[in-house]
Coordinates of N, CA and C in Angstrom, one line a residue:
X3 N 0.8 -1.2 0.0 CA 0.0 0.0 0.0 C 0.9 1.2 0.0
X4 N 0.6 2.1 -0.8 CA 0.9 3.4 -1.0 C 0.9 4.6 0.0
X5 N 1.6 5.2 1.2 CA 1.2 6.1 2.0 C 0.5 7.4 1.1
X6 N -0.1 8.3 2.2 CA -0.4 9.3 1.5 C 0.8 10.6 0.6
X7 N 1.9 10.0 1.4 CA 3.3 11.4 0.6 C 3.5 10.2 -0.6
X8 N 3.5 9.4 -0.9 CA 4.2 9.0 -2.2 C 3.1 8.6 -3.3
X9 N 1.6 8.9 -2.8 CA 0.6 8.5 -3.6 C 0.5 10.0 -4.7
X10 N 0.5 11.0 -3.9 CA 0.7 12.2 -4.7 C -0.9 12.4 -4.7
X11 N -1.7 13.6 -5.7 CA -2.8 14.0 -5.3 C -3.8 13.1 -6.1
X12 N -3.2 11.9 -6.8 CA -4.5 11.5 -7.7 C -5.2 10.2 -7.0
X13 N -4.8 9.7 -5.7 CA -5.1 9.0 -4.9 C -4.5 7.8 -5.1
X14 N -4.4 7.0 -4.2 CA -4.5 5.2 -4.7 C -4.9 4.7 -6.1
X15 N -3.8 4.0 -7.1 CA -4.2 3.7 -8.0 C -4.2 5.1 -9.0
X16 N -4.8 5.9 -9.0 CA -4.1 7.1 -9.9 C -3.3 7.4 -10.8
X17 N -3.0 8.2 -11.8 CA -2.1 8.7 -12.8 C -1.0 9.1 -11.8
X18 N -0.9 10.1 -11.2 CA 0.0 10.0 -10.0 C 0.2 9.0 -9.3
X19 N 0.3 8.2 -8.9 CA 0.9 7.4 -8.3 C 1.6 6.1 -8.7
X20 N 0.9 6.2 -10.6 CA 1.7 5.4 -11.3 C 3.3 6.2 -11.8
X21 N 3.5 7.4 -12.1 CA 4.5 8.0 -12.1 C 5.5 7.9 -11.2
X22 N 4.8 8.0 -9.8 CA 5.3 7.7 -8.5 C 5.9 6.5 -8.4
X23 N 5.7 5.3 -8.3 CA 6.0 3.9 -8.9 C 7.4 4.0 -9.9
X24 N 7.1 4.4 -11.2 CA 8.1 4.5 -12.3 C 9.4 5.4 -11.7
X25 N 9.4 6.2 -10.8 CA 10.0 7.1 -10.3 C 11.1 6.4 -9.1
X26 N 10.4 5.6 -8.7 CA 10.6 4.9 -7.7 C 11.3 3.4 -7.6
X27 N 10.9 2.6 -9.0 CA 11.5 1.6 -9.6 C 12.7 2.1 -10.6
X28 N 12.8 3.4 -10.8 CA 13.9 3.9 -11.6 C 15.1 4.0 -10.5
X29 N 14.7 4.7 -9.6 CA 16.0 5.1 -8.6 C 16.2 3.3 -8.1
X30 N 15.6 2.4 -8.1 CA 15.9 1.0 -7.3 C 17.1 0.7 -8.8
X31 N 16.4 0.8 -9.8 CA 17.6 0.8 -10.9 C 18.7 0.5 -10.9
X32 N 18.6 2.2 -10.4 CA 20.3 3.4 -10.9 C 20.8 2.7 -9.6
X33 N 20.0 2.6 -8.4 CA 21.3 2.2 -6.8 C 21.8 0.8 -7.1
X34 N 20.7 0.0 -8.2 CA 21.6 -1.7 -8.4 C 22.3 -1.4 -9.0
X35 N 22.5 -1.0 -9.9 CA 23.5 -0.5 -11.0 C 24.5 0.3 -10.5
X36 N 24.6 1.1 -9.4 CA 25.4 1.9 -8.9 C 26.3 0.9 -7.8
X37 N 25.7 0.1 -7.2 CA 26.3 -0.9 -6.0 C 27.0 -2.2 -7.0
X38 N 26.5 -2.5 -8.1 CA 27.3 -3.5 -9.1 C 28.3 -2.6 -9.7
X39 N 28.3 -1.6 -10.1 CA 29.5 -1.1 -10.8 C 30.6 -0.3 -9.1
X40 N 30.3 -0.6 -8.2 CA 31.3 -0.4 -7.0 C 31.4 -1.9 -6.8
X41 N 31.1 -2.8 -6.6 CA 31.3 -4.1 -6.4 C 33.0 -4.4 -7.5
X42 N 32.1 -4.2 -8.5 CA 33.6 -4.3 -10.1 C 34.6 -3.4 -9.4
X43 N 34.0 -2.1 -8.9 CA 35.6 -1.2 -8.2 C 36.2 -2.0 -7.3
X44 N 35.6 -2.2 -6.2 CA 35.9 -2.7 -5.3 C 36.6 -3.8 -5.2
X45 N 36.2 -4.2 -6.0 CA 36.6 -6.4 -5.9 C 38.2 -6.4 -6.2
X46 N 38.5 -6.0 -7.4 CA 40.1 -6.2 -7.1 C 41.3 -5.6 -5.8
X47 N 40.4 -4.7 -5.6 CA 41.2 -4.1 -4.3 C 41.0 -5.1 -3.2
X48 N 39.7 -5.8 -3.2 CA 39.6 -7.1 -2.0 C 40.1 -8.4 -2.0
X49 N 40.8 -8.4 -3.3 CA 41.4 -9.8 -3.8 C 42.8 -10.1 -3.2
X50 N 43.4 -9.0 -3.4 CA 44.5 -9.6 -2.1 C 44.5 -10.0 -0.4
X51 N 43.7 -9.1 -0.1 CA 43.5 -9.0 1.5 C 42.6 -10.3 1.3
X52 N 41.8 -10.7 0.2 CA 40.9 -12.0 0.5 C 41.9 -13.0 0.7
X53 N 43.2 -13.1 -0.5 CA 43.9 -14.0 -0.7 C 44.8 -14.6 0.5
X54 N 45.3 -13.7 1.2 CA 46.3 -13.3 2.2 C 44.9 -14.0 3.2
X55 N 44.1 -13.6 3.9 CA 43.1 -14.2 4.7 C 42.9 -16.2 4.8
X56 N 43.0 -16.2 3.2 CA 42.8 -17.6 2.6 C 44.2 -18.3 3.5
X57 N 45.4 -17.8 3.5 CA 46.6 -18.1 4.2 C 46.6 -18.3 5.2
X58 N 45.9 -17.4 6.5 CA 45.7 -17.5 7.8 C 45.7 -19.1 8.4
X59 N 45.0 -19.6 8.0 CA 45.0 -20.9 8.8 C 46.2 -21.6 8.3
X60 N 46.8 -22.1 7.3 CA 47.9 -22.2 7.0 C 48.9 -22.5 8.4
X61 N 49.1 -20.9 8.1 CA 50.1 -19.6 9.8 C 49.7 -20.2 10.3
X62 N 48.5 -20.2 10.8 CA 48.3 -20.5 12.3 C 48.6 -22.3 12.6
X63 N 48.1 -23.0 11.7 CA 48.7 -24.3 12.2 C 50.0 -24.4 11.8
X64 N 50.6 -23.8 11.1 CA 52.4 -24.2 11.1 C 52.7 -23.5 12.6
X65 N 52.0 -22.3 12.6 CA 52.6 -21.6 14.5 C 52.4 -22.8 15.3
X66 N 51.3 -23.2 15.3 CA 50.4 -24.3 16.3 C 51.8 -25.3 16.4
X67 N 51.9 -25.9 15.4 CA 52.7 -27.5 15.4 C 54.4 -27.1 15.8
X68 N 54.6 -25.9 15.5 CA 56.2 -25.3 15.8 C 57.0 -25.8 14.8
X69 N 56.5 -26.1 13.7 CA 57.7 -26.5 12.5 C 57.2 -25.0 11.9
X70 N 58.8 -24.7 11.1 CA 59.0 -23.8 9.9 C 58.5 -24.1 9.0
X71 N 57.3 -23.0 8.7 CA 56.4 -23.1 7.0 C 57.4 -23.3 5.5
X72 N 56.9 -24.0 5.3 CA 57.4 -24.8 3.8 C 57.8 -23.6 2.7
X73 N 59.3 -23.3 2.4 CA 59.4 -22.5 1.3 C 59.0 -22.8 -0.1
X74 N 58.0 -21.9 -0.7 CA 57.8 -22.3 -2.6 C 58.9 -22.4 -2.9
X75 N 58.5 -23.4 -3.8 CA 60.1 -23.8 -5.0 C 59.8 -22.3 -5.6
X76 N 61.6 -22.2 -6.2 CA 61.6 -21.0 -7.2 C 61.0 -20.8 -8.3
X77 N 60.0 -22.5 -8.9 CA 59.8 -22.5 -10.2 C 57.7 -21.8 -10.0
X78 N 57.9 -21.8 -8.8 CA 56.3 -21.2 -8.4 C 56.2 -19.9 -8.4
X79 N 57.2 -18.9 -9.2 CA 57.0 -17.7 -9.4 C 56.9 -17.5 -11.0
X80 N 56.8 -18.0 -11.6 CA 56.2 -17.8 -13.2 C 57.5 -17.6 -13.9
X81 N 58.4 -18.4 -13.7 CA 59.6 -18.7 -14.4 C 60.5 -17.5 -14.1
X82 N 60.4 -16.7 -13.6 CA 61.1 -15.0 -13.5 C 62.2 -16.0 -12.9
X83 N 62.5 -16.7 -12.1 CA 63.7 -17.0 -11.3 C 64.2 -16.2 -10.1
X84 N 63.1 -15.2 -9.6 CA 62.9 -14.7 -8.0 C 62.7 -16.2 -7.3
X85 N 63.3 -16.1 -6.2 CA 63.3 -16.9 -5.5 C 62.2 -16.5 -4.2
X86 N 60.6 -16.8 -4.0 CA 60.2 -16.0 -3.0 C 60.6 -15.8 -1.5
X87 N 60.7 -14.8 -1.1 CA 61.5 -14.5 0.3 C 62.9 -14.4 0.4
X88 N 63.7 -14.3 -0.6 CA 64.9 -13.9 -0.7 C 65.2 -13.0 -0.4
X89 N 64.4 -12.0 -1.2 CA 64.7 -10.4 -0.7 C 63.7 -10.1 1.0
X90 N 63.9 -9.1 1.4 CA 63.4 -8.8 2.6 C 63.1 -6.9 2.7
X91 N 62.0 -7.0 3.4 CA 62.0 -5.4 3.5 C 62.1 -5.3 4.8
X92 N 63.1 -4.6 5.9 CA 63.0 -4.4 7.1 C 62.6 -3.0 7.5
X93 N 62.4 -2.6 8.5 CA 61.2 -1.9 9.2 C 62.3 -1.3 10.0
X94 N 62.8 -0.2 10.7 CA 63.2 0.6 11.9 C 63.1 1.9 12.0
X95 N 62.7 2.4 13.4 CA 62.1 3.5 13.3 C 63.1 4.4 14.3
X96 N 63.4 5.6 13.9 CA 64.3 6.5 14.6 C 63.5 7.9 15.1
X97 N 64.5 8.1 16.0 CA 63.6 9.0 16.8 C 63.4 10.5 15.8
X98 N 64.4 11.0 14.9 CA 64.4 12.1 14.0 C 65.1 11.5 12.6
X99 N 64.4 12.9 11.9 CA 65.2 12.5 10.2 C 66.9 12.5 10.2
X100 N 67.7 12.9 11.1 CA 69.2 13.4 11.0 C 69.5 11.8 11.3
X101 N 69.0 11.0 12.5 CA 69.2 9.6 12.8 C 69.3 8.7 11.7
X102 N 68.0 8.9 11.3 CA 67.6 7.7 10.4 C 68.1 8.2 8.5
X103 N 68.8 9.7 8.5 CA 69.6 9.8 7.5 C 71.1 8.7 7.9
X104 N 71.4 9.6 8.7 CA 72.7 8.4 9.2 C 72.7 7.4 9.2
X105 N 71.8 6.6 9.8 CA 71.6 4.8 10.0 C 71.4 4.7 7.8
X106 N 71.0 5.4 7.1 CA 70.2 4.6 6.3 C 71.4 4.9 5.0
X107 N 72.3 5.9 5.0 CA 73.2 6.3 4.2 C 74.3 5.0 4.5
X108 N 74.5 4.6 6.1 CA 75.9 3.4 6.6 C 75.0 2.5 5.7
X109 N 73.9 1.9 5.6 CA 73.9 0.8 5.7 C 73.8 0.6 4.1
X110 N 73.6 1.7 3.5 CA 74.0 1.6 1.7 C 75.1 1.4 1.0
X111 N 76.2 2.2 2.1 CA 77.6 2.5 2.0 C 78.0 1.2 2.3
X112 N 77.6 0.5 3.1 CA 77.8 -1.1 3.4 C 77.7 -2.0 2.8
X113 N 76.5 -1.8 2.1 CA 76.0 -2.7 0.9 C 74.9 -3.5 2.1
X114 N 74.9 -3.3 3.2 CA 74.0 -4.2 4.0 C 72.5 -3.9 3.2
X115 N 72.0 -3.0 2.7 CA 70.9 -2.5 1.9 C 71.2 -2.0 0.6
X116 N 70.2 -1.9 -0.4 CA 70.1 -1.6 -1.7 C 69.5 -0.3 -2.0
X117 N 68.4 -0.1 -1.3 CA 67.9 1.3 -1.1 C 66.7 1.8 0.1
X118 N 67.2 2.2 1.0 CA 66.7 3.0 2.0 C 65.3 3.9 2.0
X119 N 63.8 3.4 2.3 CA 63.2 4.8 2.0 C 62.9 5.3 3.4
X120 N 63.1 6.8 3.7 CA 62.7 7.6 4.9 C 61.0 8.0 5.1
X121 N 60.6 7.4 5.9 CA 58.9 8.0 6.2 C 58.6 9.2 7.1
X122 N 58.8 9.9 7.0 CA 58.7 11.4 7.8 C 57.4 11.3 8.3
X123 N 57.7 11.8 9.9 CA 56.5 12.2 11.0 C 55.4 11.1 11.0
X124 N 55.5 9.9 11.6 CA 54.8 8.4 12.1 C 54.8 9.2 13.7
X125 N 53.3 8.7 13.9 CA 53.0 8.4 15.4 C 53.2 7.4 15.9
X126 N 53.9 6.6 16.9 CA 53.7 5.6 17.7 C 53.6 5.9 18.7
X127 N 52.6 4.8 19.6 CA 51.9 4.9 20.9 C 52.5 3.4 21.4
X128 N 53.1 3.2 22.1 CA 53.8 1.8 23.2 C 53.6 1.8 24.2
X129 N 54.0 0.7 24.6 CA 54.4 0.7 26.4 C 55.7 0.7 26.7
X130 N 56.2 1.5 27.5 CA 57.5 1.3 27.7 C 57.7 1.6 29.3
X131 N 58.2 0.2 30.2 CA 59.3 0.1 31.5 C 57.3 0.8 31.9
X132 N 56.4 0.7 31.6 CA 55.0 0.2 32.3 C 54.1 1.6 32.2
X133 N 54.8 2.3 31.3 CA 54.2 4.1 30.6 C 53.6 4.0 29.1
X134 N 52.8 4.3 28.8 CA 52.0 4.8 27.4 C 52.5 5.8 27.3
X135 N 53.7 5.6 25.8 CA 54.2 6.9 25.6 C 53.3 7.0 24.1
X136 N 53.7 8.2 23.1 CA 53.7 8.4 21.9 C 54.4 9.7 21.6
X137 N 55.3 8.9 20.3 CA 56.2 10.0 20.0 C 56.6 10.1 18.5
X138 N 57.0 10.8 18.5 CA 56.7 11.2 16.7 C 58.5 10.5 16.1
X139 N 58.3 9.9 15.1 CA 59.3 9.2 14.6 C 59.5 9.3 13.4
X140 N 60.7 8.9 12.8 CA 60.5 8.7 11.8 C 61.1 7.3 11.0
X141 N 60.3 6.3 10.0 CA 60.2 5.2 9.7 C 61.1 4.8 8.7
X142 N 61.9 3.9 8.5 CA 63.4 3.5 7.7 C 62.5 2.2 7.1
X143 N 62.4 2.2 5.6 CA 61.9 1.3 5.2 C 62.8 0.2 4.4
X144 N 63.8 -0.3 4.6 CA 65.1 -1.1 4.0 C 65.1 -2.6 3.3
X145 N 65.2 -2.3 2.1 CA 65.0 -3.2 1.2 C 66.8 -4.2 1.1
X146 N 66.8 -5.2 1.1 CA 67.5 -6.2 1.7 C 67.5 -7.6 1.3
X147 N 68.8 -8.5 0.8 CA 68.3 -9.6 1.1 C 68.5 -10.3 2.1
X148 N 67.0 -11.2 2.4 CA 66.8 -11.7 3.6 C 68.1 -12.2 4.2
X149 N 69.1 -12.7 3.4 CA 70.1 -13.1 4.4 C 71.5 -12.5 5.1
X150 N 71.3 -11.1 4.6 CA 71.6 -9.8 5.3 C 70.7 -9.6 6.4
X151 N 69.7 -9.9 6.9 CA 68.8 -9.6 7.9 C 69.3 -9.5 9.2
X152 N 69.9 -10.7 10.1 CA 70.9 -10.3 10.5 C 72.1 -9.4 11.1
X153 N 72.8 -9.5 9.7 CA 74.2 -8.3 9.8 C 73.5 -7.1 9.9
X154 N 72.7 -7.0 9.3 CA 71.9 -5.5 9.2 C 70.9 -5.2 10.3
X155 N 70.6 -6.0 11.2 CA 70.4 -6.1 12.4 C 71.2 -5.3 13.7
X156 N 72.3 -6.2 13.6 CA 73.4 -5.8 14.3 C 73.8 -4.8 14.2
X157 N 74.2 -4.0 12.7 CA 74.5 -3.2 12.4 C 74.0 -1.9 13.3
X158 N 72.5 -1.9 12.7 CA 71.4 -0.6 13.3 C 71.6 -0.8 14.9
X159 N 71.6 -2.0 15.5 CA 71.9 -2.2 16.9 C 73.0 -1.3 17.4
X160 N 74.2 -1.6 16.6 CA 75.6 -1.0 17.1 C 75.4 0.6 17.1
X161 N 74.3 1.3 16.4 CA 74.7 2.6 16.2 C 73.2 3.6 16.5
X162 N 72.7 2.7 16.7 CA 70.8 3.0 16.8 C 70.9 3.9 18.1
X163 N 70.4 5.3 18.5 CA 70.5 5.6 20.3 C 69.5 5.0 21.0
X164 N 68.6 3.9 21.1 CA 67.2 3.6 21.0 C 68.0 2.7 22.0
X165 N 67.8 2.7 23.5 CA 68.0 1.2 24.0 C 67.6 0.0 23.6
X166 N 66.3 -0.2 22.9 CA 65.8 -0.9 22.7 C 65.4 -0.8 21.3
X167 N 66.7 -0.9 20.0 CA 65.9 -0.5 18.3 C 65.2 -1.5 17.8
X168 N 63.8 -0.9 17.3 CA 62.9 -1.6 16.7 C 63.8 -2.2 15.1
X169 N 63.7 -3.6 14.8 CA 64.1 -3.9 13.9 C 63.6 -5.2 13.2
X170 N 62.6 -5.1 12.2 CA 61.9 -6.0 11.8 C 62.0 -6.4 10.5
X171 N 61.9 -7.3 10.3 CA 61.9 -7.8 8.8 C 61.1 -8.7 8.2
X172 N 60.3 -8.2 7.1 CA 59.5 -9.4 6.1 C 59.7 -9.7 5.0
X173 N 59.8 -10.8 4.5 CA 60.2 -11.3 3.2 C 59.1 -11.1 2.3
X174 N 59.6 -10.7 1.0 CA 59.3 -10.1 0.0 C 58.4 -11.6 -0.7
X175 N 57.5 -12.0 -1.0 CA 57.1 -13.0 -1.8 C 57.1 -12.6 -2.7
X176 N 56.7 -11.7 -3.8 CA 57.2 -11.2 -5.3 C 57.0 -9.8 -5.5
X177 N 57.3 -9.8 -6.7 CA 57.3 -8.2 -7.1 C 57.8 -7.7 -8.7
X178 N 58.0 -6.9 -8.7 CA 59.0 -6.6 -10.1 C 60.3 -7.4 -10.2
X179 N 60.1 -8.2 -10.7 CA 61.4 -9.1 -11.1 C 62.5 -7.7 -11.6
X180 N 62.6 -7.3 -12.3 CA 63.8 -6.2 -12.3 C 64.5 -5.8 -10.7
X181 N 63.7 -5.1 -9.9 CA 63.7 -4.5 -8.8 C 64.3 -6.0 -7.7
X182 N 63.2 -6.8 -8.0 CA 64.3 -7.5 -6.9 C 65.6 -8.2 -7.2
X183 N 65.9 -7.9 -8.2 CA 67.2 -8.5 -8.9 C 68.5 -7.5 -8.7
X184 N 67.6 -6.0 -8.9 CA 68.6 -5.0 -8.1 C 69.3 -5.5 -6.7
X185 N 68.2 -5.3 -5.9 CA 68.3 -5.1 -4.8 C 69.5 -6.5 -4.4
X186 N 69.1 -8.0 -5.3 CA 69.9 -8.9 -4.6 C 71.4 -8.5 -5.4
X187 N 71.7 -8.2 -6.6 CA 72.6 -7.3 -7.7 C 74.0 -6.5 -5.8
X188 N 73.0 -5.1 -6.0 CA 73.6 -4.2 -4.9 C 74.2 -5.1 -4.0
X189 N 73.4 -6.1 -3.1 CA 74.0 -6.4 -2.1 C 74.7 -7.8 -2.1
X190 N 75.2 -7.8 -3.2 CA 76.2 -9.4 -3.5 C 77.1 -10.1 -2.6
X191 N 77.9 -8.9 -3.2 CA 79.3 -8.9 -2.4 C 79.0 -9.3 -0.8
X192 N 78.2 -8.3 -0.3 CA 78.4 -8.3 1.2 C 77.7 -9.9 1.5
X193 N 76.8 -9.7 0.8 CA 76.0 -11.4 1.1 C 77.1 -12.5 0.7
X194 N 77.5 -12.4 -0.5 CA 78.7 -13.9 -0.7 C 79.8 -14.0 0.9
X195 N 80.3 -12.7 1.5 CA 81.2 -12.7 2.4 C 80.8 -13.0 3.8
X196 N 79.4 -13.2 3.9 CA 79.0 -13.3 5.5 C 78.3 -14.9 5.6
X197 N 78.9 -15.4 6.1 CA 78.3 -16.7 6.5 C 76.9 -16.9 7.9
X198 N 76.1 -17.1 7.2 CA 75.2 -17.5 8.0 C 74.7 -18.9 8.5
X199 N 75.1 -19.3 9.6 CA 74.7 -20.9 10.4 C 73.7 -21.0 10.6
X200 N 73.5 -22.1 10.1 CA 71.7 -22.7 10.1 C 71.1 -22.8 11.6

């Protein structure tokens, strides 16, 4: 049934309120049509975060059982010959840009990294020694291979003012095969000369 605001003046059943109807079945239209063509936007942007989701249980039962998750063979990246998780992007955060210029210029000059990006003005909120601080930082985004992780660890340790330097690393599963071939290119040398024990 029709209330009296959408019947309009020709009553129930009416020439108005067939217009009203048409008016009304048109906008249901344009909003299906408008929620399907955001759906099509939308959907590839949800396909990773779906994909990555699909992995969760995976993690969680290799965390569960305490064995190391199974590396892909190299032939599971579409012949490029990246090896997934070879390269690494590590994470540390310094208290100003003059720091994390210093830390991020040694560890290029090093070859411990390939290329260094600086994140200007990050908030972090922690606990620290039993206090909720937050303080303005700035974020070192260091591209690496994983088995530099490590030396390049140590490194930021030896010179970091941070009692405690945040220093994190995740492996790269793919990307621009050019780019990650730089990155393992740059840091050869230092990687062939450092022996890492299993």
């Amino acid at each position: 049934m029709i209330g009296p605001g959408l019947a309009g003046s020709g009553g129930a059943g009416g020439p108005s309120s067939t217009v009203t109807w048409c008016a009304l079945f048109s906008n249901h239209v344009a909003a299906t049509k408008a929620s399907l063509l955001l759906s099509f936007v939308w959907m590839p942007a949800l396909l990773p975060v779906a994909s990555r989701l699909l992995l969760l249980p995976r993690v969680l039962l290799t965390m569960a059982s305490g064995s190391p998750p199974t590396q892909p063979s190299p032939a599971s990246d579409s012949g490029s010959g990246y090896v997934p998780g070879s390269v690494s992007a590590a994470f540390v955060t310094c208290p100003n840009e003059k720091v994390a210029r210093e830390i991020a210029r040694a560890v290029v000059e090093k070859r411990l990294a390939a290329c260094v990006n600086l994140i200007p003005q990050i908030t972090s909120i922690y606990e620290w020694k039993g206090k909720i601080e937050e303080d303005s930082e700035v974020l070192m985004m260091i591209k690496t291979q994983s088995s530099l992780v490590p030396a390049l660890t140590d490194f930021v340790r030896s010179v970091h003012p941070y009692e405690v330097a945040e220093v994190i690393a995740l492996p790269v599963e793919q990307g621009n095969f050019p780019y990650l071939q730089w990155v393992r290119q740059v840091t050869e040398t230092v990687s062939d000369s450092i022996t890492v024990l299993p």
